[in-house]
Amino acid sequence: MNNRGYISAETRLKVEKAIKKLKYQPNEIARSLFSKKTNILGLIVPSIIHPFFCEMIQHLEHEATKHRYKILLCNSNFESNKEQEYLEMLRRHKVDGIIIGSHTPEVLQYITKDCPLVTFDRRLGKNIPYITSDNSHGGQLAAELLIQKGCKNIACLAGNLELDLLSNERFESFINTVHKHNAHCHIIQTDANVFNFEKYVTMIEELFHTDDDVDGIFLSDMMAIDLLSYCFQNKIQIPKKLKVIGYDDIIYAKFTTPPLTTIKQSIEEMSIKAIEILDNMINGKKVQMQNVFPVEMILRGTT
Amino acid sequence: MNNRGYISAETRLKVEKAIKKLKYQPNEIARSLFSKKTNILGLIVPSIIHPFFCEMIQHLEHEATKHRYKILLCNSNFESNKEQEYLEMLRRHKVDGIIIGSHTPEVLQYITKDCPLVTFDRRLGKNIPYITSDNSHGGQLAAELLIQKGCKNIACLAGNLELDLLSNERFESFINTVHKHNAHCHIIQTDANVFNFEKYVTMIEELFHTDDDVDGIFLSDMMAIDLLSYCFQNKIQIPKKLKVIGYDDIIYAKFTTPPLTTIKQSIEEMSIKAIEILDNMINGKKVQMQNVFPVEMILRGTT
DNA sequence: TTGTATGCGTTATCAT
DNA sequence: ATGATAACGCATACAA
């Protein structure tokens, strides 16, 4: 009896006493079954330990709690079949909405109209809202900085460019800008589409093996951390011999030696928006499909 | 009709067709209501971005999935009232079990016998199993290494030692060992019991301000990352002028300059154990209450 | 103002 | 071998 129309003061007291005595807590499962609302949001990320997603999860959880939602956490590990399994599981569990971090395109068929969904860094369809940073602008800013600092032989270390991720646009834009300034741009990409920190160093070694005159490089913060560690061990002077610019501005970017110059995307704002959109969709409101957030250049010691 | 006693081949086919046609998925909410099992585990951590918990979450999620459990993620932010709210929420949601990372002691009264629970780094009661690393041994190893490397004026940077966390035992043990070798040990501790990365640097500055002859220091990996960054900027030579040993072996420990010597705790094994214990408790089996995992010295460049 | 019946989707039990 | 029914705990609607 939780606050329905008319209760006498007497019975109200009696009920309240009983609640305390029995430590009564309403059963949310039964409630959900009746109300068809679980107040749970599913979150599918390709990695929990990658600091970008880690920060995202932190903010999403915080924001979700504000809106009285709980988070069911799923790690797809970039595997298409795991994404599908999780998507089905979330559907069976009747979550109110789903947030899915960048992922394989095959999932489209597992998405149902009955469950609101927003994506990070991927455009899946006309009526599926996505959230991303202004990768195009970020790539351009990075290229312009390296050029301005006098770099002539530039490289970028990309993830798998075959994947249709919006985050890959930053490299397109970077390469275009470098070319526009008549500089050379060396492109290295991983075949793997997983975050394998061990593998980064191999890529880095490959880079220096192929072309050790590289004097400027653009890559994700996480790869940059690995690169800077490699450079320290191999006595490659930063930024004198090589200038480095990252992307993301993860919390560790400021702790590298030297501290990492990077393109910051506002993970917090993006997370707030994700929950806002999802909440609006759940409540049947109209939402914006394209949500591109501005990036910001953070100048530190590697350039 | 999912595999009950006797079905004719004919009706089985009919049912299977219908399942496909309607894209039928069983409603887990209704199932849970009936079976009194949600297959959901609640996870309460004091921080999602702290790499120690981050790695823990990654492994716990992985292991939970293996056992067909899902993870409901909660961030207590070290706030006692948030822990209580989350605990009540998890109870209302009828999770099958709860894993709670180090936390405030007040929660004890919010723990109910009807919901299995394991803790990380805290001993809450006789019949609440806990998981921790061998902090005592870790502290000893750290002290012995610094002594062996010739340090005379040693410091340790602790969290809040007032809290009855098992992780604080590492400092007790460290200090004892240092004293046993007749060296001096300077103890600095934060008042705050939150992970405030910004604040670390203040503590570090305080340390050098108070006693800039410190030649050896023991602290958590995360603080060490901050310290090393500070030393680089202030031209304090590592390990020549100052030797640093961390605790945890988080993934970033190998990327610092120089790479960080540290005491490794096996987050993966501990996480596997946590899920195993919880699963056993859920299934009414007996479990071990004290689960202390061995630590390992990882020698790198800061000593 | 209060008590009672009904349904949410599933599973188990009991009849058919 | 199959169909009907009750129960899980809650919330709504209706009757008292």
XYZ file of C-alpha atoms in Angstrom, chain B:
303
model
C 6.980 -25.383 -23.816
C 10.672 -25.900 -23.343
C 11.419 -29.616 -23.174
C 8.956 -30.997 -20.744
C 8.373 -34.704 -20.374
C 6.606 -35.911 -23.480
C 6.057 -34.056 -26.693
C 5.063 -35.448 -30.038
C 7.371 -34.687 -32.931
C 4.517 -32.977 -34.677
C 3.695 -30.426 -32.013
C 7.391 -29.862 -31.364
C 7.809 -28.738 -34.954
C 4.755 -26.552 -34.771
C 6.064 -24.887 -31.647
C 9.504 -24.373 -33.097
C 8.013 -22.726 -36.142
C 5.958 -20.415 -34.013
C 9.032 -19.484 -31.975
C 10.823 -18.412 -35.098
C 7.892 -16.672 -36.648
C 7.135 -14.574 -33.595
C 10.813 -14.206 -32.650
C 9.754 -15.465 -29.271
C 12.150 -14.900 -26.410
C 11.265 -16.020 -22.909
C 10.654 -13.172 -20.511
C 13.338 -13.458 -17.860
C 11.425 -11.196 -15.511
C 8.485 -13.557 -15.354
C 10.867 -16.464 -15.098
C 12.689 -14.840 -12.224
C 9.475 -14.078 -10.414
C 8.519 -17.693 -10.505
C 11.915 -19.296 -9.976
C 13.164 -16.764 -7.436
C 16.452 -16.606 -9.296
C 17.479 -13.605 -11.345
C 20.903 -14.812 -12.469
C 22.135 -11.338 -11.724
C 25.039 -10.466 -9.454
C 25.398 -7.032 -7.912
C 28.851 -5.497 -7.963
C 29.632 -2.495 -5.786
C 32.985 -0.799 -6.276
C 34.276 2.478 -4.874
C 35.492 3.630 -8.283
C 35.125 2.467 -11.836
C 38.009 4.415 -13.320
C 40.616 3.309 -10.835
C 42.594 0.747 -12.826
C 42.619 -1.758 -10.005
C 38.838 -1.941 -9.875
C 38.621 -1.542 -13.592
C 40.617 -4.701 -14.140
C 38.645 -6.392 -11.422
C 35.362 -5.497 -13.096
C 36.640 -6.799 -16.416
C 37.559 -10.161 -14.927
C 34.465 -10.426 -12.771
C 32.217 -9.759 -15.739
C 34.046 -12.363 -17.764
C 33.859 -14.956 -15.048
C 30.242 -14.165 -14.195
C 29.249 -14.654 -17.817
C 30.908 -18.080 -17.782
C 28.678 -19.007 -14.862
C 25.625 -17.561 -16.652
C 25.333 -14.576 -14.355
C 24.984 -10.974 -15.401
C 26.538 -8.026 -13.602
C 24.646 -5.053 -12.221
C 27.304 -2.402 -11.750
C 27.265 0.097 -8.886
C 29.757 2.806 -8.035
C 29.700 3.710 -4.357
C 32.369 6.366 -4.752
C 33.453 5.436 -1.214
C 30.330 7.050 0.163
C 28.731 5.114 2.949
C 25.196 6.202 2.138
C 25.580 5.273 -1.501
C 26.722 1.817 -0.491
C 23.643 1.448 1.649
C 21.333 2.653 -1.089
C 22.887 0.288 -3.591
C 22.682 -2.580 -1.161
C 18.985 -1.950 -0.647
C 18.418 -1.542 -4.350
C 20.152 -4.840 -5.079
C 18.013 -6.497 -2.455
C 14.835 -5.126 -4.020
C 16.018 -6.327 -7.398
C 16.533 -9.775 -5.915
C 20.066 -10.267 -7.216
C 21.389 -13.748 -6.531
C 24.565 -12.460 -4.888
C 26.673 -9.412 -4.185
C 30.345 -8.603 -4.525
C 31.424 -5.505 -2.689
C 34.807 -3.826 -3.022
C 36.455 -2.294 0.004
C 33.987 -0.092 1.781
C 32.760 1.540 4.907
C 32.027 -0.598 7.970
C 28.506 0.761 8.435
C 27.180 -1.422 5.659
C 27.146 -4.423 7.934
C 23.635 -3.647 9.105
C 22.388 -3.522 5.534
C 23.597 -6.965 4.739
C 20.989 -9.649 4.951
C 21.527 -13.335 5.446
C 19.267 -14.114 2.539
C 21.652 -12.693 -0.025
C 25.114 -14.242 -0.447
C 27.895 -11.684 -0.347
C 31.665 -11.636 -0.661
C 33.964 -8.714 -0.011
C 37.263 -7.519 -1.384
C 39.835 -6.299 1.092
C 37.603 -6.177 4.114
C 36.792 -8.521 6.941
C 33.180 -7.775 7.821
C 32.144 -10.712 9.937
C 32.806 -14.321 10.738
C 30.490 -15.690 8.096
C 31.163 -13.222 5.316
C 33.891 -14.515 3.038
C 36.562 -12.088 1.937
C 39.172 -12.010 -0.749
C 42.428 -10.161 -0.489
C 46.069 -10.321 -1.464
C 48.780 -11.153 1.022
C 49.254 -7.530 1.989
C 51.441 -8.404 4.900
C 53.900 -10.278 2.734
C 53.740 -7.590 0.056
C 54.650 -4.853 2.503
C 57.524 -6.916 3.799
C 58.872 -7.640 0.315
C 58.710 -3.966 -0.599
C 60.589 -2.899 2.519
C 63.235 -5.554 2.102
C 63.890 -4.509 -1.463
C 64.371 -0.858 -0.579
C 66.645 -1.767 2.325
C 68.608 -4.126 0.142
C 69.042 -1.399 -2.457
C 70.597 0.781 0.212
C 67.794 3.150 1.124
C 68.212 4.809 4.512
C 65.422 7.332 4.652
C 62.265 5.619 3.618
C 58.688 6.819 3.201
C 55.327 5.299 2.522
C 52.269 7.013 1.115
C 49.175 5.350 2.462
C 45.485 5.880 1.973
C 43.386 6.477 5.036
C 44.838 4.176 7.666
C 41.875 4.796 9.953
C 39.740 2.639 7.731
C 39.865 -0.978 8.707
C 40.832 -2.136 5.236
C 42.897 -5.246 4.819
C 44.926 -3.341 2.257
C 46.229 -1.173 5.054
C 48.062 -4.181 6.475
C 50.652 -3.745 3.771
C 51.794 -0.502 5.370
C 51.897 -1.924 8.876
C 54.039 -4.727 7.626
C 56.184 -2.364 5.551
C 56.828 -0.075 8.479
C 57.648 -2.951 10.803
C 60.123 -4.375 8.368
C 61.821 -1.028 7.822
C 62.152 -0.534 11.554
C 63.513 -4.029 11.960
C 66.373 -2.946 9.719
C 66.905 0.183 11.802
C 65.962 2.544 9.025
C 63.695 5.520 9.390
C 60.175 5.408 7.991
C 58.215 8.501 7.177
C 54.456 7.912 6.988
C 52.147 10.123 4.971
C 48.473 9.445 4.678
C 45.549 11.090 3.003
C 42.603 12.238 4.975
C 40.374 11.621 2.012
C 39.227 8.091 1.427
C 38.396 8.685 -2.188
C 40.567 8.186 -5.205
C 41.330 11.727 -6.105
C 44.084 11.663 -8.648
C 44.448 15.415 -8.453
C 45.193 15.202 -4.779
C 48.049 12.767 -5.059
C 50.375 15.438 -6.335
C 49.722 17.565 -3.258
C 50.743 14.680 -1.061
C 53.849 14.177 -3.089
C 54.793 17.817 -2.879
C 54.207 17.693 0.833
C 56.548 14.758 1.083
C 59.409 16.508 -0.647
C 58.735 19.667 1.231
C 58.904 17.933 4.602
C 61.868 15.750 3.889
C 63.630 15.951 0.577
C 66.248 13.430 1.554
C 63.830 10.555 1.158
C 65.582 7.945 -0.927
C 63.002 5.188 -1.085
C 59.213 5.139 -1.218
C 56.370 2.638 -1.152
C 52.887 3.517 -2.433
C 50.080 2.283 -4.649
C 50.765 2.008 -8.370
C 48.342 4.769 -9.173
C 50.064 7.147 -6.796
C 53.398 5.998 -8.164
C 52.367 6.979 -11.669
C 51.644 10.440 -10.394
C 54.886 10.532 -8.412
C 56.996 9.500 -11.391
C 55.402 12.173 -13.503
C 56.174 14.701 -10.782
C 59.773 13.524 -10.521
C 60.264 13.818 -14.259
C 59.009 17.369 -14.260
C 61.104 18.280 -11.247
C 64.204 16.528 -12.507
C 64.396 14.078 -9.646
C 66.343 11.132 -10.964
C 64.732 7.727 -10.658
C 66.036 5.331 -9.407
C 69.324 7.106 -8.732
C 68.110 9.705 -6.272
C 64.851 8.052 -5.300
C 63.749 4.437 -5.492
C 60.057 3.725 -5.961
C 58.089 0.558 -5.409
C 54.370 0.292 -6.082
C 51.602 -2.119 -5.180
C 49.049 -3.733 -7.534
C 50.811 -4.071 -10.887
C 48.085 -2.328 -12.813
C 48.523 -2.378 -16.569
C 50.041 1.096 -16.672
C 52.857 0.114 -14.328
C 54.915 -1.177 -17.226
C 54.471 2.021 -19.233
C 55.873 4.540 -16.780
C 59.321 6.050 -17.235
C 61.140 4.240 -15.932
C 58.848 1.199 -15.762
C 57.585 0.697 -12.255
C 58.856 -1.937 -9.846
C 55.838 -3.195 -7.978
C 54.155 -5.860 -5.896
C 51.702 -7.672 -8.125
C 48.405 -8.991 -6.896
C 46.659 -11.364 -9.229
C 43.436 -9.551 -9.905
C 42.359 -12.256 -12.308
C 42.730 -15.142 -9.875
C 41.045 -13.153 -7.141
C 38.125 -12.360 -9.414
C 37.754 -15.976 -10.464
C 37.687 -16.939 -6.810
C 35.094 -14.298 -5.992
C 32.664 -15.642 -8.561
C 33.394 -19.224 -7.586
C 32.654 -18.511 -3.937
C 29.518 -16.584 -4.703
C 28.263 -19.302 -7.023
C 28.891 -21.903 -4.357
C 27.105 -19.865 -1.730
C 24.149 -19.408 -4.050
C 24.027 -23.146 -4.514
C 24.158 -23.736 -0.796
C 27.658 -25.151 -0.701
C 30.231 -24.508 1.979
C 32.895 -21.948 1.163
C 36.157 -20.794 2.653
C 35.855 -17.535 4.560
C 39.429 -16.307 4.283
C 40.916 -16.138 0.821
C 44.349 -14.583 0.799
C 46.209 -14.621 -2.488
C 49.998 -14.608 -2.826
C 51.744 -11.541 -4.187
C 54.741 -11.380 -6.476
C 57.577 -8.913 -6.778
C 57.866 -7.463 -10.277
C 61.288 -5.887 -10.690
C 61.402 -3.069 -13.205
C 63.224 0.206 -13.534
C 62.335 2.321 -10.506
C 64.512 0.467 -8.026
